[in-house]
Each structure stands twice: as structure tokens, then as C-alpha cells.
Short mmCIF file of C-alpha atoms in Angstrom, two decimals:
data_model
loop_
_atom_site.label_atom_id
_atom_site.label_comp_id
_atom_site.label_asym_id
_atom_site.label_seq_id
_atom_site.Cartn_x
_atom_site.Cartn_y
_atom_site.Cartn_z
CA MET K 1 -12.08 -17.27 -12.12
CA ALA K 2 -12.31 -18.83 -8.68
CA ASN K 3 -9.53 -18.89 -6.15
CA TRP K 4 -8.69 -22.46 -5.25
CA CYS K 5 -8.96 -23.63 -1.67
CA SER K 6 -6.60 -26.50 -0.84
CA ASN K 7 -8.12 -29.14 1.42
CA THR K 8 -6.81 -32.18 3.25
CA VAL K 9 -9.29 -34.47 4.98
CA VAL K 10 -8.70 -37.51 7.16
CA PHE K 11 -11.70 -39.73 7.90
CA GLU K 12 -11.67 -41.85 11.05
CA GLY K 13 -13.96 -44.78 11.76
CA LYS K 14 -14.52 -48.45 11.20
CA PRO K 15 -12.23 -49.95 8.53
CA GLU K 16 -15.15 -51.08 6.35
CA ALA K 17 -16.56 -47.51 6.36
CA ILE K 18 -13.16 -46.07 5.41
CA THR K 19 -12.96 -48.58 2.54
CA GLN K 20 -16.37 -47.42 1.29
CA ILE K 21 -15.26 -43.78 1.47
CA GLN K 22 -12.09 -44.69 -0.43
CA GLN K 23 -14.28 -46.23 -3.15
CA LEU K 24 -16.48 -43.11 -3.19
CA PHE K 25 -13.48 -40.83 -3.69
CA GLN K 26 -12.19 -43.09 -6.46
CA ILE K 27 -15.56 -42.76 -8.23
CA LEU K 28 -15.48 -38.97 -7.82
CA LYS K 29 -11.91 -38.81 -9.13
CA ASP K 30 -12.76 -41.00 -12.16
CA LYS K 31 -15.86 -38.91 -12.98
CA GLU K 32 -13.88 -35.70 -12.72
CA GLU K 33 -11.23 -37.02 -15.08
CA GLN K 34 -13.91 -38.06 -17.60
CA THR K 35 -16.01 -34.88 -17.44
CA GLU K 36 -13.32 -32.34 -16.49
CA GLU K 37 -15.82 -30.93 -13.98
CA GLY K 38 -15.90 -30.88 -10.19
CA GLN K 39 -17.85 -33.66 -8.52
CA LEU K 40 -20.15 -34.27 -5.56
CA PRO K 41 -21.42 -37.54 -4.13
CA ASP K 42 -24.88 -38.43 -5.49
CA PHE K 43 -26.39 -38.05 -2.01
CA ALA K 44 -24.93 -34.57 -1.33
CA ASP K 45 -26.91 -31.33 -1.55
CA CYS K 46 -25.62 -29.58 -4.66
CA THR K 47 -27.34 -26.23 -4.02
CA ASN K 48 -24.45 -24.87 -1.99
CA GLY K 49 -21.44 -25.80 -4.13
CA GLY K 50 -18.55 -27.58 -2.48
CA TYR K 51 -17.54 -29.54 -5.55
CA PHE K 52 -14.36 -31.64 -5.35
CA PHE K 53 -11.62 -30.88 -7.89
CA ASN K 54 -8.18 -32.44 -8.43
CA ILE K 55 -8.70 -35.24 -5.91
CA TYR K 56 -5.63 -37.26 -4.99
CA TRP K 57 -4.16 -39.35 -2.21
CA ASN K 58 -0.91 -41.12 -1.50
CA GLU K 59 -0.77 -44.86 -2.09
CA GLY K 60 -1.65 -46.69 1.10
CA ASP K 61 -3.19 -43.66 2.83
CA GLU K 62 -6.73 -45.00 3.19
CA GLY K 63 -9.14 -42.32 4.31
CA ASN K 64 -6.68 -39.43 3.70
CA PHE K 65 -7.48 -37.20 0.71
CA GLN K 66 -6.28 -33.95 -0.79
CA TYR K 67 -8.38 -31.91 -3.19
CA GLU K 68 -9.40 -28.41 -4.15
CA THR K 69 -12.64 -26.48 -3.89
CA LYS K 70 -13.61 -23.09 -5.24
CA TRP K 71 -13.16 -20.18 -2.80
CA SER K 72 -13.75 -21.98 0.51
CA PRO K 73 -13.73 -25.39 2.19
CA ASN K 74 -16.63 -27.83 1.72
CA SER K 75 -17.08 -28.96 5.32
CA GLU K 76 -20.84 -29.42 4.93
CA ILE K 77 -20.33 -31.88 2.06
CA LEU K 78 -17.79 -33.75 4.20
CA ARG K 79 -20.34 -33.80 7.00
CA SER K 80 -22.86 -35.49 4.69
CA ILE K 81 -20.24 -38.12 3.79
CA ALA K 82 -19.36 -38.64 7.45
CA ASP K 83 -23.02 -38.99 8.42
CA ARG K 84 -23.70 -41.48 5.65
CA TYR K 85 -20.77 -43.71 6.63
CA GLN K 86 -20.91 -42.98 10.38
CA VAL K 87 -17.35 -41.69 10.65
CA ASP K 88 -15.55 -38.58 11.95
CA PHE K 89 -13.11 -36.35 10.09
CA VAL K 90 -10.50 -33.62 10.40
CA GLN K 91 -10.22 -31.18 7.51
CA ASP K 92 -7.37 -28.69 7.09
CA TYR K 93 -7.89 -25.98 4.49
CA GLU K 94 -6.31 -22.84 3.09
CA GLU K 95 -6.99 -20.25 0.43
CA MET K 96 -4.66 -17.42 1.26
CA GLY K 97 -5.85 -15.15 -1.57
CA ASN K 98 -8.87 -14.44 0.62
CA GLY K 99 -7.19 -15.10 3.96
CA VAL K 100 -8.86 -18.47 4.57
CA TYR K 101 -6.88 -20.83 6.81
CA GLY K 102 -8.35 -23.26 9.30
CA ARG K 103 -9.37 -26.67 10.53
CA ALA K 104 -12.80 -28.28 10.70
CA THR K 105 -13.31 -31.24 13.02
CA TYR K 106 -16.37 -33.45 12.94
CA GLN K 107 -16.71 -35.78 15.89
CA ASN K 108 -19.80 -37.40 17.44
CA GLY K 109 -22.08 -35.41 15.14
CA ILE K 110 -20.61 -32.01 16.05
CA LEU K 111 -18.81 -29.85 13.48
CA ASP K 112 -16.25 -27.41 14.91
CA ASP K 113 -14.62 -25.03 12.45
CA VAL K 114 -11.74 -22.89 13.65
CA CYS K 115 -10.17 -20.45 11.22
CA LEU K 116 -7.83 -17.52 11.45
CA SER K 117 -9.37 -14.06 11.52
CA ASP K 118 -8.18 -10.94 9.74
CA GLU K 119 -6.74 -9.82 13.09
CA ASP K 120 -4.74 -13.06 13.32
CA LEU K 121 -3.35 -12.56 9.83
CA GLU K 122 -2.32 -9.00 10.67
CA THR K 123 0.06 -10.22 13.41
CA TYR K 124 2.84 -10.84 10.91
CA GLU K 125 4.33 -8.91 8.00
CA PHE K 126 5.92 -9.68 4.67
CA ASP K 127 9.06 -7.74 3.77
CA GLU K 128 9.33 -7.47 -0.01
CA ASP K 129 12.92 -6.24 0.15
CA THR K 130 14.16 -9.35 1.95
CA ASP K 131 11.43 -11.71 0.67
CA SER K 132 10.80 -12.83 4.24
CA TYR K 133 8.12 -12.79 6.91
CA HIS K 134 8.41 -11.20 10.36
CA PHE K 135 6.48 -12.54 13.33
CA GLU K 136 7.06 -11.94 17.04
CA GLY K 137 10.64 -10.79 16.52
CA GLU K 138 11.59 -13.74 14.31
CA THR K 139 12.22 -13.94 10.55
CA TYR K 140 10.75 -16.71 8.36
CA ASP K 141 11.25 -17.65 4.72
CA SER K 142 7.63 -18.76 4.45
CA ASP K 143 4.41 -17.96 6.27
CA CYS K 144 3.53 -21.68 6.65
CA GLU K 145 5.06 -22.08 10.11
CA ILE K 146 3.49 -18.79 11.24
CA LEU K 147 0.02 -19.84 10.07
CA GLU K 148 0.36 -23.24 11.77
CA THR K 149 1.45 -21.55 15.01
CA LEU K 150 -1.48 -19.11 14.93
CA LEU K 151 -3.99 -21.88 14.24
CA GLU K 152 -2.56 -24.16 16.95
CA ARG K 153 -2.82 -21.31 19.45
CA LYS K 154 -6.45 -20.74 18.52
CA LEU K 155 -7.23 -24.46 18.74
CA SER K 156 -5.61 -24.68 22.19
CA LEU K 157 -8.13 -22.15 23.51
CA LEU K 158 -11.04 -24.51 22.84
#
């Protein structure tokens, strides 16, 4: 059974392109609900996976989508969508079972993918006795803030 990678993507571009992408994601969501299988746009290369599962968005959030993929993010599929509709995107993703946490940015035809390394993930510890995380002398109830801090530091070096 696959580990599920959680993805959030925000497309940016002309309003009419964002509307078309919104319609595309609605079609993918409807097909998934009918077939109970992950979906790809008809124009996407299906040889490398990247299927969309459990697609959803908040009412009124045009161009902002959450979904799951198996094992890893599907940035290349998002790139094909962005190229087709001539838009940019920012994708945040995480699958902590395999230590996958990062952000892909596609702007002006260039895809930058920054993710945390094993060394980054080794900079904090989980204490089972106290059910807490320890990072740089501080204690946290969750590793979310730590992961965000580590990623922001890495992004600031670009």
C-alpha cells in the first residue's frame, strides 16, 4: 500500500486561465468519485504516475487545490497543466513516512523544487516519554512548526 503525499497547489495567472484550471480539477474530482481511481488530465503523460486522489478545495478559493498522490509530489504533472494554461504555481507537499517535505515553484517556465534532506530532518528529535519534539533548545508539541522553519531557511538561501 502506498504512503500518501499531501499536496497543496496554488496556480497564479490570468483569471480566465484559472477558471479553466478550476473546471479541469472539477472534472478530475468528478471522474475520481465515479471510478474510485486516481485521475490525470487527458493531456498529461501517464507513464510516470502522479495521479490525483481526494481532490478538494475551499469554496471561493479559485486556483487553490489540495489533493493526495502516492509516495511523492506530482510536480511534473502540475508543470504540464501550467504550460497548457500559461500560468505559474506554488506546490507545498509532505509525506513524512518517507521524509518528504518541500515546495516546488514554477515561474516563467522554470521549476524549482526545494525539499528537506535527511540531514535537515535529523536536526530535531522526538521524545516518546513526553510526546514532544526538541529543536534548537525549544520544545514543540508538533513537528509542523519545525518543518516550516527548516524549509523557510532553505528557501531563503536561494
